[in-house]
Amino acid sequence: DIQMTQSPSSLSASVGDRVTITCRASQNINNDLNWYQQKPGKSPKLLLYSASNLQSGVPSRFGGSGSGTDFTLAISSLQPEDFATYFCQQSYSSPYTFGQGTKLEIK
Amino acid sequence: QVQLQESGPGLVKPSQTLSLTCTVSGGSISSASHYWSWIRQHPGKGLEWIGNIYHSGSAYHNPSLKSRLSISVDTSKNQFSLKLRSVTAADTAVYYCARSRVEGAVNAFDIWGQGTMVPVSS
C-alpha cells in the first residue's frame, strides 16, 4: 500500500494568515493527489483533485501544488470557516489511502 | 443534486456481520461515469478506503479486509451495500458511502453520505 504522511499533525493560525500543509507519498503517484476538509461531526468535503484542480464551489483561497511524492495545500488568507481537519488522499493505485490528517486550530 | 444516505443497524455484536446500505438519490447508480465506495473512520482517527463497486457489479476491495468483505449493487433500488463478516471491536467506526469518477478526477471522492456510526459491542 502507498503510505501518505502529512505534516504538521496540527497547526495553530490566525484569521488572515497564510498556511501550508504538506503531504508526502511513499512512492511516485504522479499528480493523483486529492485534498479534503472535514469539520467535527461532518463528512469530508473534496477541496482539490489531481493535486491542483479546485473542486467546483471551493473558494479560490485554497490552492494545491506538487507532483511525484511531495504535495502542498495552501490557504492564502484563513477565514473562520477554514478551521477544520485536512486530509490528503492518493488516487494513483488501489487501495486508495489517506494521510493521517492535519488539524488547523485558531491561535 | 446527487445525495447519498447510509442506513443500517446502530449496533453489531462481535463475530456477527455488519450490513450497511447506501441509497443514491438525485441521480442514477447506473451512471457509466461513477464508482461507488465505502470508506470508514475509526473514532478520532484517519480515513480508510474499504472498497468500491461499479454499476456492472465489478467490485474492488481493500486487501486488508478482503477475506471478510463483500460489496454489492442493486440498480433497481439505486442502492449499493456493504457486508463485513466476523466483526471485532476494531471495526467500530463511522462508515461513509461516497462517489468517485471513472474519468477526470478518478477516485477523488466528490460526494459523501453523512456517515453512520457503527459500534461493535456485546
mmCIF file with all atom_site columns, C-alpha atoms in Angstrom:
data_model
loop_
_atom_site.group_PDB
_atom_site.id
_atom_site.type_symbol
_atom_site.label_atom_id
_atom_site.label_alt_id
_atom_site.label_comp_id
_atom_site.label_asym_id
_atom_site.label_entity_id
_atom_site.label_seq_id
_atom_site.pdbx_PDB_ins_code
_atom_site.Cartn_x
_atom_site.Cartn_y
_atom_site.Cartn_z
_atom_site.occupancy
_atom_site.B_iso_or_equiv
_atom_site.pdbx_formal_charge
_atom_site.auth_seq_id
_atom_site.auth_comp_id
_atom_site.auth_asym_id
_atom_site.auth_atom_id
_atom_site.pdbx_PDB_model_num
ATOM 1   C CA . ASP A 1 1   ? 0.000   0.000   0.000   1.00 0.00 ? 1   ASP A CA 1
ATOM 2   C CA . ILE A 1 2   ? 1.122   3.590   -0.614  1.00 0.00 ? 2   ILE A CA 1
ATOM 3   C CA . GLN A 1 3   ? 1.705   5.418   2.654   1.00 0.00 ? 3   GLN A CA 1
ATOM 4   C CA . MET A 1 4   ? 0.667   9.062   2.875   1.00 0.00 ? 4   MET A CA 1
ATOM 5   C CA . THR A 1 5   ? 2.334   11.228  5.516   1.00 0.00 ? 5   THR A CA 1
ATOM 6   C CA . GLN A 1 6   ? 1.073   14.708  6.341   1.00 0.00 ? 6   GLN A CA 1
ATOM 7   C CA . SER A 1 7   ? 2.833   17.432  8.259   1.00 0.00 ? 7   SER A CA 1
ATOM 8   C CA . PRO A 1 8   ? 2.275   19.032  10.576  1.00 0.00 ? 8   PRO A CA 1
ATOM 9   C CA . SER A 1 9   ? -0.262  16.942  12.511  1.00 0.00 ? 9   SER A CA 1
ATOM 10  C CA . SER A 1 10  ? -1.662  20.128  13.993  1.00 0.00 ? 10  SER A CA 1
ATOM 11  C CA . LEU A 1 11  ? -1.284  23.794  13.293  1.00 0.00 ? 11  LEU A CA 1
ATOM 12  C CA . SER A 1 12  ? -2.379  26.975  15.054  1.00 0.00 ? 12  SER A CA 1
ATOM 13  C CA . ALA A 1 13  ? -3.008  30.083  12.993  1.00 0.00 ? 13  ALA A CA 1
ATOM 14  C CA . SER A 1 14  ? -4.983  33.304  12.975  1.00 0.00 ? 14  SER A CA 1
ATOM 15  C CA . VAL A 1 15  ? -7.676  34.626  10.680  1.00 0.00 ? 15  VAL A CA 1
ATOM 16  C CA . GLY A 1 16  ? -5.966  36.214  7.680   1.00 0.00 ? 16  GLY A CA 1
ATOM 17  C CA . ASP A 1 17  ? -2.827  34.063  7.908   1.00 0.00 ? 17  ASP A CA 1
ATOM 18  C CA . ARG A 1 18  ? -1.444  32.038  5.033   1.00 0.00 ? 18  ARG A CA 1
ATOM 19  C CA . VAL A 1 19  ? -0.853  28.410  5.909   1.00 0.00 ? 19  VAL A CA 1
ATOM 20  C CA . THR A 1 20  ? 0.588   25.411  4.135   1.00 0.00 ? 20  THR A CA 1
ATOM 21  C CA . ILE A 1 21  ? 0.159   21.702  4.776   1.00 0.00 ? 21  ILE A CA 1
ATOM 22  C CA . THR A 1 22  ? 2.379   19.119  3.185   1.00 0.00 ? 22  THR A CA 1
ATOM 23  C CA . CYS A 1 23  ? 1.704   15.550  2.135   1.00 0.00 ? 23  CYS A CA 1
ATOM 24  C CA . ARG A 1 24  ? 4.344   13.027  1.147   1.00 0.00 ? 24  ARG A CA 1
ATOM 25  C CA . ALA A 1 25  ? 3.705   9.745   -0.642  1.00 0.00 ? 25  ALA A CA 1
ATOM 26  C CA . SER A 1 26  ? 5.859   6.662   -0.093  1.00 0.00 ? 26  SER A CA 1
ATOM 27  C CA . GLN A 1 27  ? 6.260   6.294   -3.869  1.00 0.00 ? 27  GLN A CA 1
ATOM 28  C CA . ASN A 1 28  ? 5.614   8.269   -7.010  1.00 0.00 ? 28  ASN A CA 1
ATOM 29  C CA . ILE A 1 29  ? 1.901   8.953   -7.506  1.00 0.00 ? 29  ILE A CA 1
ATOM 30  C CA . ASN A 1 30  ? 2.222   11.413  -10.412 1.00 0.00 ? 30  ASN A CA 1
ATOM 31  C CA . ASN A 1 31  ? -0.387  14.088  -9.633  1.00 0.00 ? 31  ASN A CA 1
ATOM 32  C CA . ASP A 1 32  ? -3.031  11.669  -8.337  1.00 0.00 ? 32  ASP A CA 1
ATOM 33  C CA . LEU A 1 33  ? -3.470  13.508  -5.050  1.00 0.00 ? 33  LEU A CA 1
ATOM 34  C CA . ASN A 1 34  ? -6.653  14.923  -3.571  1.00 0.00 ? 34  ASN A CA 1
ATOM 35  C CA . TRP A 1 35  ? -7.327  17.167  -0.574  1.00 0.00 ? 35  TRP A CA 1
ATOM 36  C CA . TYR A 1 36  ? -10.332 17.106  1.760   1.00 0.00 ? 36  TYR A CA 1
ATOM 37  C CA . GLN A 1 37  ? -11.626 19.287  4.574   1.00 0.00 ? 37  GLN A CA 1
ATOM 38  C CA . GLN A 1 38  ? -13.521 17.755  7.476   1.00 0.00 ? 38  GLN A CA 1
ATOM 39  C CA . LYS A 1 39  ? -15.336 19.603  10.239  1.00 0.00 ? 39  LYS A CA 1
ATOM 40  C CA . PRO A 1 40  ? -16.347 17.917  13.507  1.00 0.00 ? 40  PRO A CA 1
ATOM 41  C CA . GLY A 1 41  ? -19.289 15.576  13.083  1.00 0.00 ? 41  GLY A CA 1
ATOM 42  C CA . LYS A 1 42  ? -19.390 16.103  9.316   1.00 0.00 ? 42  LYS A CA 1
ATOM 43  C CA . SER A 1 43  ? -18.304 14.076  6.325   1.00 0.00 ? 43  SER A CA 1
ATOM 44  C CA . PRO A 1 44  ? -15.177 15.099  4.405   1.00 0.00 ? 44  PRO A CA 1
ATOM 45  C CA . LYS A 1 45  ? -15.506 17.613  1.600   1.00 0.00 ? 45  LYS A CA 1
ATOM 46  C CA . LEU A 1 46  ? -13.397 17.441  -1.557  1.00 0.00 ? 46  LEU A CA 1
ATOM 47  C CA . LEU A 1 47  ? -11.365 20.635  -1.988  1.00 0.00 ? 47  LEU A CA 1
ATOM 48  C CA . LEU A 1 48  ? -8.831  19.848  -4.711  1.00 0.00 ? 48  LEU A CA 1
ATOM 49  C CA . TYR A 1 49  ? -8.269  16.947  -7.064  1.00 0.00 ? 49  TYR A CA 1
ATOM 50  C CA . SER A 1 50  ? -5.329  15.924  -9.212  1.00 0.00 ? 50  SER A CA 1
ATOM 51  C CA . ALA A 1 51  ? -3.055  17.950  -6.939  1.00 0.00 ? 51  ALA A CA 1
ATOM 52  C CA . SER A 1 52  ? -4.045  21.411  -8.101  1.00 0.00 ? 52  SER A CA 1
ATOM 53  C CA . ASN A 1 53  ? -7.581  21.443  -9.512  1.00 0.00 ? 53  ASN A CA 1
ATOM 54  C CA . LEU A 1 54  ? -10.136 23.287  -7.443  1.00 0.00 ? 54  LEU A CA 1
ATOM 55  C CA . GLN A 1 55  ? -13.403 21.404  -6.935  1.00 0.00 ? 55  GLN A CA 1
ATOM 56  C CA . SER A 1 56  ? -16.474 23.330  -8.024  1.00 0.00 ? 56  SER A CA 1
ATOM 57  C CA . GLY A 1 57  ? -17.685 25.732  -5.354  1.00 0.00 ? 57  GLY A CA 1
ATOM 58  C CA . VAL A 1 58  ? -14.443 25.764  -3.357  1.00 0.00 ? 58  VAL A CA 1
ATOM 59  C CA . PRO A 1 59  ? -13.063 29.268  -2.683  1.00 0.00 ? 59  PRO A CA 1
ATOM 60  C CA . SER A 1 60  ? -10.004 30.320  -4.644  1.00 0.00 ? 60  SER A CA 1
ATOM 61  C CA . ARG A 1 61  ? -8.016  30.966  -1.453  1.00 0.00 ? 61  ARG A CA 1
ATOM 62  C CA . PHE A 1 62  ? -7.383  27.185  -1.474  1.00 0.00 ? 62  PHE A CA 1
ATOM 63  C CA . GLY A 1 63  ? -4.573  26.051  -3.731  1.00 0.00 ? 63  GLY A CA 1
ATOM 64  C CA . GLY A 1 64  ? -2.585  22.901  -4.300  1.00 0.00 ? 64  GLY A CA 1
ATOM 65  C CA . SER A 1 65  ? 0.721   22.020  -5.884  1.00 0.00 ? 65  SER A CA 1
ATOM 66  C CA . GLY A 1 66  ? 3.178   19.208  -6.294  1.00 0.00 ? 66  GLY A CA 1
ATOM 67  C CA . SER A 1 67  ? 3.748   16.010  -8.217  1.00 0.00 ? 67  SER A CA 1
ATOM 68  C CA . GLY A 1 68  ? 5.573   12.749  -7.734  1.00 0.00 ? 68  GLY A CA 1
ATOM 69  C CA . THR A 1 69  ? 5.871   12.304  -3.985  1.00 0.00 ? 69  THR A CA 1
ATOM 70  C CA . ASP A 1 70  ? 5.590   15.798  -2.469  1.00 0.00 ? 70  ASP A CA 1
ATOM 71  C CA . PHE A 1 71  ? 2.465   17.914  -2.362  1.00 0.00 ? 71  PHE A CA 1
ATOM 72  C CA . THR A 1 72  ? 1.270   21.087  -0.684  1.00 0.00 ? 72  THR A CA 1
ATOM 73  C CA . LEU A 1 73  ? -2.100  22.525  0.252   1.00 0.00 ? 73  LEU A CA 1
ATOM 74  C CA . ALA A 1 74  ? -2.045  26.285  0.771   1.00 0.00 ? 74  ALA A CA 1
ATOM 75  C CA . ILE A 1 75  ? -4.762  28.511  2.182   1.00 0.00 ? 75  ILE A CA 1
ATOM 76  C CA . SER A 1 76  ? -3.966  32.089  1.277   1.00 0.00 ? 76  SER A CA 1
ATOM 77  C CA . SER A 1 77  ? -5.982  34.049  3.834   1.00 0.00 ? 77  SER A CA 1
ATOM 78  C CA . LEU A 1 78  ? -7.592  31.999  6.569   1.00 0.00 ? 78  LEU A CA 1
ATOM 79  C CA . GLN A 1 79  ? -11.271 32.555  7.203   1.00 0.00 ? 79  GLN A CA 1
ATOM 80  C CA . PRO A 1 80  ? -13.093 31.469  10.378  1.00 0.00 ? 80  PRO A CA 1
ATOM 81  C CA . GLU A 1 81  ? -14.816 28.636  8.500   1.00 0.00 ? 81  GLU A CA 1
ATOM 82  C CA . ASP A 1 82  ? -11.444 27.156  7.440   1.00 0.00 ? 82  ASP A CA 1
ATOM 83  C CA . PHE A 1 83  ? -10.579 25.850  10.896  1.00 0.00 ? 83  PHE A CA 1
ATOM 84  C CA . ALA A 1 84  ? -11.006 22.127  10.397  1.00 0.00 ? 84  ALA A CA 1
ATOM 85  C CA . THR A 1 85  ? -9.025  18.950  9.742   1.00 0.00 ? 85  THR A CA 1
ATOM 86  C CA . TYR A 1 86  ? -7.450  18.426  6.328   1.00 0.00 ? 86  TYR A CA 1
ATOM 87  C CA . PHE A 1 87  ? -6.653  15.085  4.722   1.00 0.00 ? 87  PHE A CA 1
ATOM 88  C CA . CYS A 1 88  ? -4.733  14.173  1.598   1.00 0.00 ? 88  CYS A CA 1
ATOM 89  C CA . GLN A 1 89  ? -5.578  11.024  -0.391  1.00 0.00 ? 89  GLN A CA 1
ATOM 90  C CA . GLN A 1 90  ? -3.779  9.249   -3.193  1.00 0.00 ? 90  GLN A CA 1
ATOM 91  C CA . SER A 1 91  ? -5.874  8.001   -6.093  1.00 0.00 ? 91  SER A CA 1
ATOM 92  C CA . TYR A 1 92  ? -2.933  6.531   -8.010  1.00 0.00 ? 92  TYR A CA 1
ATOM 93  C CA . SER A 1 93  ? -3.453  2.907   -7.032  1.00 0.00 ? 93  SER A CA 1
ATOM 94  C CA . SER A 1 94  ? -5.780  0.732   -5.006  1.00 0.00 ? 94  SER A CA 1
ATOM 95  C CA . PRO A 1 95  ? -6.121  0.604   -2.054  1.00 0.00 ? 95  PRO A CA 1
ATOM 96  C CA . TYR A 1 96  ? -6.640  4.364   -2.045  1.00 0.00 ? 96  TYR A CA 1
ATOM 97  C CA . THR A 1 97  ? -5.004  5.677   1.085   1.00 0.00 ? 97  THR A CA 1
ATOM 98  C CA . PHE A 1 98  ? -5.307  8.840   3.141   1.00 0.00 ? 98  PHE A CA 1
ATOM 99  C CA . GLY A 1 99  ? -2.918  10.872  5.214   1.00 0.00 ? 99  GLY A CA 1
ATOM 100 C CA . GLN A 1 100 ? -3.434  10.925  8.961   1.00 0.00 ? 100 GLN A CA 1
ATOM 101 C CA . GLY A 1 101 ? -4.842  14.449  8.893   1.00 0.00 ? 101 GLY A CA 1
ATOM 102 C CA . THR A 1 102 ? -3.764  17.951  9.889   1.00 0.00 ? 102 THR A CA 1
ATOM 103 C CA . LYS A 1 103 ? -5.887  19.756  12.453  1.00 0.00 ? 103 LYS A CA 1
ATOM 104 C CA . LEU A 1 104 ? -5.958  23.504  11.835  1.00 0.00 ? 104 LEU A CA 1
ATOM 105 C CA . GLU A 1 105 ? -6.850  25.404  15.000  1.00 0.00 ? 105 GLU A CA 1
ATOM 106 C CA . ILE A 1 106 ? -7.414  29.030  15.829  1.00 0.00 ? 106 ILE A CA 1
ATOM 107 C CA . LYS A 1 107 ? -4.477  30.705  17.597  1.00 0.00 ? 107 LYS A CA 1
ATOM 108 C CA . GLN B 2 1   ? -28.191 17.178  -6.865  1.00 0.00 ? 1   GLN B CA 1
ATOM 109 C CA . VAL B 2 2   ? -26.934 13.713  -6.042  1.00 0.00 ? 2   VAL B CA 1
ATOM 110 C CA . GLN B 2 3   ? -27.152 12.724  -2.394  1.00 0.00 ? 3   GLN B CA 1
ATOM 111 C CA . LEU B 2 4   ? -26.038 9.581   -0.589  1.00 0.00 ? 4   LEU B CA 1
ATOM 112 C CA . GLN B 2 5   ? -27.568 8.170   2.588   1.00 0.00 ? 5   GLN B CA 1
ATOM 113 C CA . GLU B 2 6   ? -26.232 5.287   4.654   1.00 0.00 ? 6   GLU B CA 1
ATOM 114 C CA . SER B 2 7   ? -28.567 3.035   6.583   1.00 0.00 ? 7   SER B CA 1
ATOM 115 C CA . GLY B 2 8   ? -28.118 0.022   8.813   1.00 0.00 ? 8   GLY B CA 1
ATOM 116 C CA . PRO B 2 9   ? -28.251 -1.245  12.383  1.00 0.00 ? 9   PRO B CA 1
ATOM 117 C CA . GLY B 2 10  ? -26.850 1.001   15.082  1.00 0.00 ? 10  GLY B CA 1
ATOM 118 C CA . LEU B 2 11  ? -25.008 -1.770  16.927  1.00 0.00 ? 11  LEU B CA 1
ATOM 119 C CA . VAL B 2 12  ? -23.359 -5.034  15.900  1.00 0.00 ? 12  VAL B CA 1
ATOM 120 C CA . LYS B 2 13  ? -22.169 -7.790  18.219  1.00 0.00 ? 13  LYS B CA 1
ATOM 121 C CA . PRO B 2 14  ? -18.652 -9.246  17.925  1.00 0.00 ? 14  PRO B CA 1
ATOM 122 C CA . SER B 2 15  ? -18.356 -12.130 15.446  1.00 0.00 ? 15  SER B CA 1
ATOM 123 C CA . GLN B 2 16  ? -21.541 -11.043 13.648  1.00 0.00 ? 16  GLN B CA 1
ATOM 124 C CA . THR B 2 17  ? -21.914 -9.436  10.195  1.00 0.00 ? 17  THR B CA 1
ATOM 125 C CA . LEU B 2 18  ? -22.054 -5.681  9.743   1.00 0.00 ? 18  LEU B CA 1
ATOM 126 C CA . SER B 2 19  ? -24.500 -4.787  6.957   1.00 0.00 ? 19  SER B CA 1
ATOM 127 C CA . LEU B 2 20  ? -24.964 -1.297  5.545   1.00 0.00 ? 20  LEU B CA 1
ATOM 128 C CA . THR B 2 21  ? -26.822 0.100   2.550   1.00 0.00 ? 21  THR B CA 1
ATOM 129 C CA . CYS B 2 22  ? -26.226 3.360   0.714   1.00 0.00 ? 22  CYS B CA 1
ATOM 130 C CA . THR B 2 23  ? -29.167 4.866   -1.158  1.00 0.00 ? 23  THR B CA 1
ATOM 131 C CA . VAL B 2 24  ? -28.404 7.207   -4.042  1.00 0.00 ? 24  VAL B CA 1
ATOM 132 C CA . SER B 2 25  ? -30.925 9.982   -4.723  1.00 0.00 ? 25  SER B CA 1
ATOM 133 C CA . GLY B 2 26  ? -30.972 12.728  -7.318  1.00 0.00 ? 26  GLY B CA 1
ATOM 134 C CA . GLY B 2 27  ? -29.026 10.613  -9.791  1.00 0.00 ? 27  GLY B CA 1
ATOM 135 C CA . SER B 2 28  ? -28.609 7.091   -11.094 1.00 0.00 ? 28  SER B CA 1
ATOM 136 C CA . ILE B 2 29  ? -26.288 4.491   -9.657  1.00 0.00 ? 29  ILE B CA 1
ATOM 137 C CA . SER B 2 30  ? -26.174 3.090   -13.210 1.00 0.00 ? 30  SER B CA 1
ATOM 138 C CA . SER B 2 31  ? -24.171 6.092   -14.345 1.00 0.00 ? 31  SER B CA 1
ATOM 139 C CA . ALA B 2 32  ? -21.271 4.987   -16.510 1.00 0.00 ? 32  ALA B CA 1
ATOM 140 C CA . SER B 2 33  ? -19.214 7.850   -15.080 1.00 0.00 ? 33  SER B CA 1
ATOM 141 C CA . HIS B 2 34  ? -19.006 6.874   -11.418 1.00 0.00 ? 34  HIS B CA 1
ATOM 142 C CA . TYR B 2 35  ? -17.749 4.357   -8.910  1.00 0.00 ? 35  TYR B CA 1
ATOM 143 C CA . TRP B 2 36  ? -19.409 3.915   -5.537  1.00 0.00 ? 36  TRP B CA 1
ATOM 144 C CA . SER B 2 37  ? -17.255 3.438   -2.463  1.00 0.00 ? 37  SER B CA 1
ATOM 145 C CA . TRP B 2 38  ? -17.333 2.617   1.213   1.00 0.00 ? 38  TRP B CA 1
ATOM 146 C CA . ILE B 2 39  ? -14.908 4.457   3.495   1.00 0.00 ? 39  ILE B CA 1
ATOM 147 C CA . ARG B 2 40  ? -14.619 4.268   7.270   1.00 0.00 ? 40  ARG B CA 1
ATOM 148 C CA . GLN B 2 41  ? -13.175 6.423   10.012  1.00 0.00 ? 41  GLN B CA 1
ATOM 149 C CA . HIS B 2 42  ? -12.244 4.978   13.366  1.00 0.00 ? 42  HIS B CA 1
ATOM 150 C CA . PRO B 2 43  ? -13.098 7.292   16.305  1.00 0.00 ? 43  PRO B CA 1
ATOM 151 C CA . GLY B 2 44  ? -10.728 10.247  16.315  1.00 0.00 ? 44  GLY B CA 1
ATOM 152 C CA . LYS B 2 45  ? -8.633  8.710   13.538  1.00 0.00 ? 45  LYS B CA 1
ATOM 153 C CA . GLY B 2 46  ? -7.986  8.941   9.834   1.00 0.00 ? 46  GLY B CA 1
ATOM 154 C CA . LEU B 2 47  ? -9.887  7.557   6.877   1.00 0.00 ? 47  LEU B CA 1
ATOM 155 C CA . GLU B 2 48  ? -9.705  4.046   5.428   1.00 0.00 ? 48  GLU B CA 1
ATOM 156 C CA . TRP B 2 49  ? -10.993 3.125   1.979   1.00 0.00 ? 49  TRP B CA 1
ATOM 157 C CA . ILE B 2 50  ? -12.893 -0.163  2.222   1.00 0.00 ? 50  ILE B CA 1
ATOM 158 C CA . GLY B 2 51  ? -13.753 -0.830  -1.395  1.00 0.00 ? 51  GLY B CA 1
ATOM 159 C CA . ASN B 2 52  ? -15.837 0.244   -4.359  1.00 0.00 ? 52  ASN B CA 1
ATOM 160 C CA . ILE B 2 53  ? -18.245 -1.062  -6.962  1.00 0.00 ? 53  ILE B CA 1
ATOM 161 C CA . TYR B 2 54  ? -19.331 -0.139  -10.464 1.00 0.00 ? 54  TYR B CA 1
ATOM 162 C CA . HIS B 2 55  ? -22.943 -0.415  -11.644 1.00 0.00 ? 55  HIS B CA 1
ATOM 163 C CA . SER B 2 56  ? -21.994 -3.585  -13.547 1.00 0.00 ? 56  SER B CA 1
ATOM 164 C CA . GLY B 2 57  ? -21.173 -5.270  -10.254 1.00 0.00 ? 57  GLY B CA 1
ATOM 165 C CA . SER B 2 58  ? -17.393 -5.154  -10.644 1.00 0.00 ? 58  SER B CA 1
ATOM 166 C CA . ALA B 2 59  ? -16.024 -4.570  -7.165  1.00 0.00 ? 59  ALA B CA 1
ATOM 167 C CA . TYR B 2 60  ? -12.586 -3.776  -5.720  1.00 0.00 ? 60  TYR B CA 1
ATOM 168 C CA . HIS B 2 61  ? -11.784 -4.475  -2.114  1.00 0.00 ? 61  HIS B CA 1
ATOM 169 C CA . ASN B 2 62  ? -9.088  -3.263  0.246   1.00 0.00 ? 62  ASN B CA 1
ATOM 170 C CA . PRO B 2 63  ? -6.850  -6.335  0.670   1.00 0.00 ? 63  PRO B CA 1
ATOM 171 C CA . SER B 2 64  ? -6.756  -5.708  4.425   1.00 0.00 ? 64  SER B CA 1
ATOM 172 C CA . LEU B 2 65  ? -10.478 -6.541  4.587   1.00 0.00 ? 65  LEU B CA 1
ATOM 173 C CA . LYS B 2 66  ? -10.920 -8.668  1.503   1.00 0.00 ? 66  LYS B CA 1
ATOM 174 C CA . SER B 2 67  ? -11.444 -12.009 3.253   1.00 0.00 ? 67  SER B CA 1
ATOM 175 C CA . ARG B 2 68  ? -14.363 -10.615 5.297   1.00 0.00 ? 68  ARG B CA 1
ATOM 176 C CA . LEU B 2 69  ? -15.864 -8.176  2.820   1.00 0.00 ? 69  LEU B CA 1
ATOM 177 C CA . SER B 2 70  ? -18.493 -8.166  0.137   1.00 0.00 ? 70  SER B CA 1
ATOM 178 C CA . ILE B 2 71  ? -19.875 -5.173  -1.740  1.00 0.00 ? 71  ILE B CA 1
ATOM 179 C CA . SER B 2 72  ? -22.915 -5.440  -3.974  1.00 0.00 ? 72  SER B CA 1
ATOM 180 C CA . VAL B 2 73  ? -25.131 -3.175  -6.055  1.00 0.00 ? 73  VAL B CA 1
ATOM 181 C CA . ASP B 2 74  ? -28.878 -3.165  -6.669  1.00 0.00 ? 74  ASP B CA 1
ATOM 182 C CA . THR B 2 75  ? -29.552 -0.909  -9.636  1.00 0.00 ? 75  THR B CA 1
ATOM 183 C CA . SER B 2 76  ? -33.321 -1.408  -9.378  1.00 0.00 ? 76  SER B CA 1
ATOM 184 C CA . LYS B 2 77  ? -33.274 0.211   -5.941  1.00 0.00 ? 77  LYS B CA 1
ATOM 185 C CA . ASN B 2 78  ? -30.459 2.681   -6.697  1.00 0.00 ? 78  ASN B CA 1
ATOM 186 C CA . GLN B 2 79  ? -28.511 1.247   -3.785  1.00 0.00 ? 79  GLN B CA 1
ATOM 187 C CA . PHE B 2 80  ? -25.210 -0.410  -3.015  1.00 0.00 ? 80  PHE B CA 1
ATOM 188 C CA . SER B 2 81  ? -24.367 -2.408  0.074   1.00 0.00 ? 81  SER B CA 1
ATOM 189 C CA . LEU B 2 82  ? -21.549 -3.497  2.338   1.00 0.00 ? 82  LEU B CA 1
ATOM 190 C CA . LYS B 2 83  ? -21.267 -6.706  4.340   1.00 0.00 ? 83  LYS B CA 1
ATOM 191 C CA . LEU B 2 84  ? -18.352 -7.179  6.706   1.00 0.00 ? 84  LEU B CA 1
ATOM 192 C CA . ARG B 2 85  ? -18.212 -10.567 8.393   1.00 0.00 ? 85  ARG B CA 1
ATOM 193 C CA . SER B 2 86  ? -16.769 -11.643 11.752  1.00 0.00 ? 86  SER B CA 1
ATOM 194 C CA . VAL B 2 87  ? -16.506 -8.137  13.148  1.00 0.00 ? 87  VAL B CA 1
ATOM 195 C CA . THR B 2 88  ? -14.487 -7.187  16.219  1.00 0.00 ? 88  THR B CA 1
ATOM 196 C CA . ALA B 2 89  ? -14.198 -4.014  18.266  1.00 0.00 ? 89  ALA B CA 1
ATOM 197 C CA . ALA B 2 90  ? -11.561 -2.873  15.773  1.00 0.00 ? 90  ALA B CA 1
ATOM 198 C CA . ASP B 2 91  ? -14.350 -2.485  13.193  1.00 0.00 ? 91  ASP B CA 1
ATOM 199 C CA . THR B 2 92  ? -16.070 0.171   15.310  1.00 0.00 ? 92  THR B CA 1
ATOM 200 C CA . ALA B 2 93  ? -16.100 3.262   13.091  1.00 0.00 ? 93  ALA B CA 1
ATOM 201 C CA . VAL B 2 94  ? -18.141 5.813   11.232  1.00 0.00 ? 94  VAL B CA 1
ATOM 202 C CA . TYR B 2 95  ? -18.931 4.285   7.857   1.00 0.00 ? 95  TYR B CA 1
ATOM 203 C CA . TYR B 2 96  ? -19.367 6.562   4.856   1.00 0.00 ? 96  TYR B CA 1
ATOM 204 C CA . CYS B 2 97  ? -20.521 5.869   1.348   1.00 0.00 ? 97  CYS B CA 1
ATOM 205 C CA . ALA B 2 98  ? -19.049 8.082   -1.344  1.00 0.00 ? 98  ALA B CA 1
ATOM 206 C CA . ARG B 2 99  ? -18.976 8.653   -5.099  1.00 0.00 ? 99  ARG B CA 1
ATOM 207 C CA . SER B 2 100 ? -15.968 8.972   -7.339  1.00 0.00 ? 100 SER B CA 1
ATOM 208 C CA . ARG B 2 101 ? -15.479 9.462   -11.050 1.00 0.00 ? 101 ARG B CA 1
ATOM 209 C CA . VAL B 2 102 ? -14.361 6.978   -13.684 1.00 0.00 ? 102 VAL B CA 1
ATOM 210 C CA . GLU B 2 103 ? -12.617 9.659   -15.736 1.00 0.00 ? 103 GLU B CA 1
ATOM 211 C CA . GLY B 2 104 ? -11.080 13.024  -14.988 1.00 0.00 ? 104 GLY B CA 1
ATOM 212 C CA . ALA B 2 105 ? -10.665 13.191  -11.233 1.00 0.00 ? 105 ALA B CA 1
ATOM 213 C CA . VAL B 2 106 ? -10.535 9.417   -10.978 1.00 0.00 ? 106 VAL B CA 1
ATOM 214 C CA . ASN B 2 107 ? -11.100 8.108   -7.475  1.00 0.00 ? 107 ASN B CA 1
ATOM 215 C CA . ALA B 2 108 ? -11.442 11.526  -5.898  1.00 0.00 ? 108 ALA B CA 1
ATOM 216 C CA . PHE B 2 109 ? -14.489 11.263  -3.651  1.00 0.00 ? 109 PHE B CA 1
ATOM 217 C CA . ASP B 2 110 ? -16.672 14.199  -4.614  1.00 0.00 ? 110 ASP B CA 1
ATOM 218 C CA . ILE B 2 111 ? -19.923 13.315  -2.866  1.00 0.00 ? 111 ILE B CA 1
ATOM 219 C CA . TRP B 2 112 ? -20.218 11.696  0.561   1.00 0.00 ? 112 TRP B CA 1
ATOM 220 C CA . GLY B 2 113 ? -23.040 10.436  2.692   1.00 0.00 ? 113 GLY B CA 1
ATOM 221 C CA . GLN B 2 114 ? -23.442 11.877  6.178   1.00 0.00 ? 114 GLN B CA 1
ATOM 222 C CA . GLY B 2 115 ? -21.922 8.762   7.713   1.00 0.00 ? 115 GLY B CA 1
ATOM 223 C CA . THR B 2 116 ? -23.274 6.248   10.190  1.00 0.00 ? 116 THR B CA 1
ATOM 224 C CA . MET B 2 117 ? -21.563 5.266   13.434  1.00 0.00 ? 117 MET B CA 1
ATOM 225 C CA . VAL B 2 118 ? -21.418 1.508   13.917  1.00 0.00 ? 118 VAL B CA 1
ATOM 226 C CA . PRO B 2 119 ? -20.257 0.342   17.334  1.00 0.00 ? 119 PRO B CA 1
ATOM 227 C CA . VAL B 2 120 ? -19.222 -3.284  17.688  1.00 0.00 ? 120 VAL B CA 1
ATOM 228 C CA . SER B 2 121 ? -20.015 -4.363  21.202  1.00 0.00 ? 121 SER B CA 1
ATOM 229 C CA . SER B 2 122 ? -21.653 -7.168  23.114  1.00 0.00 ? 122 SER B CA 1
#
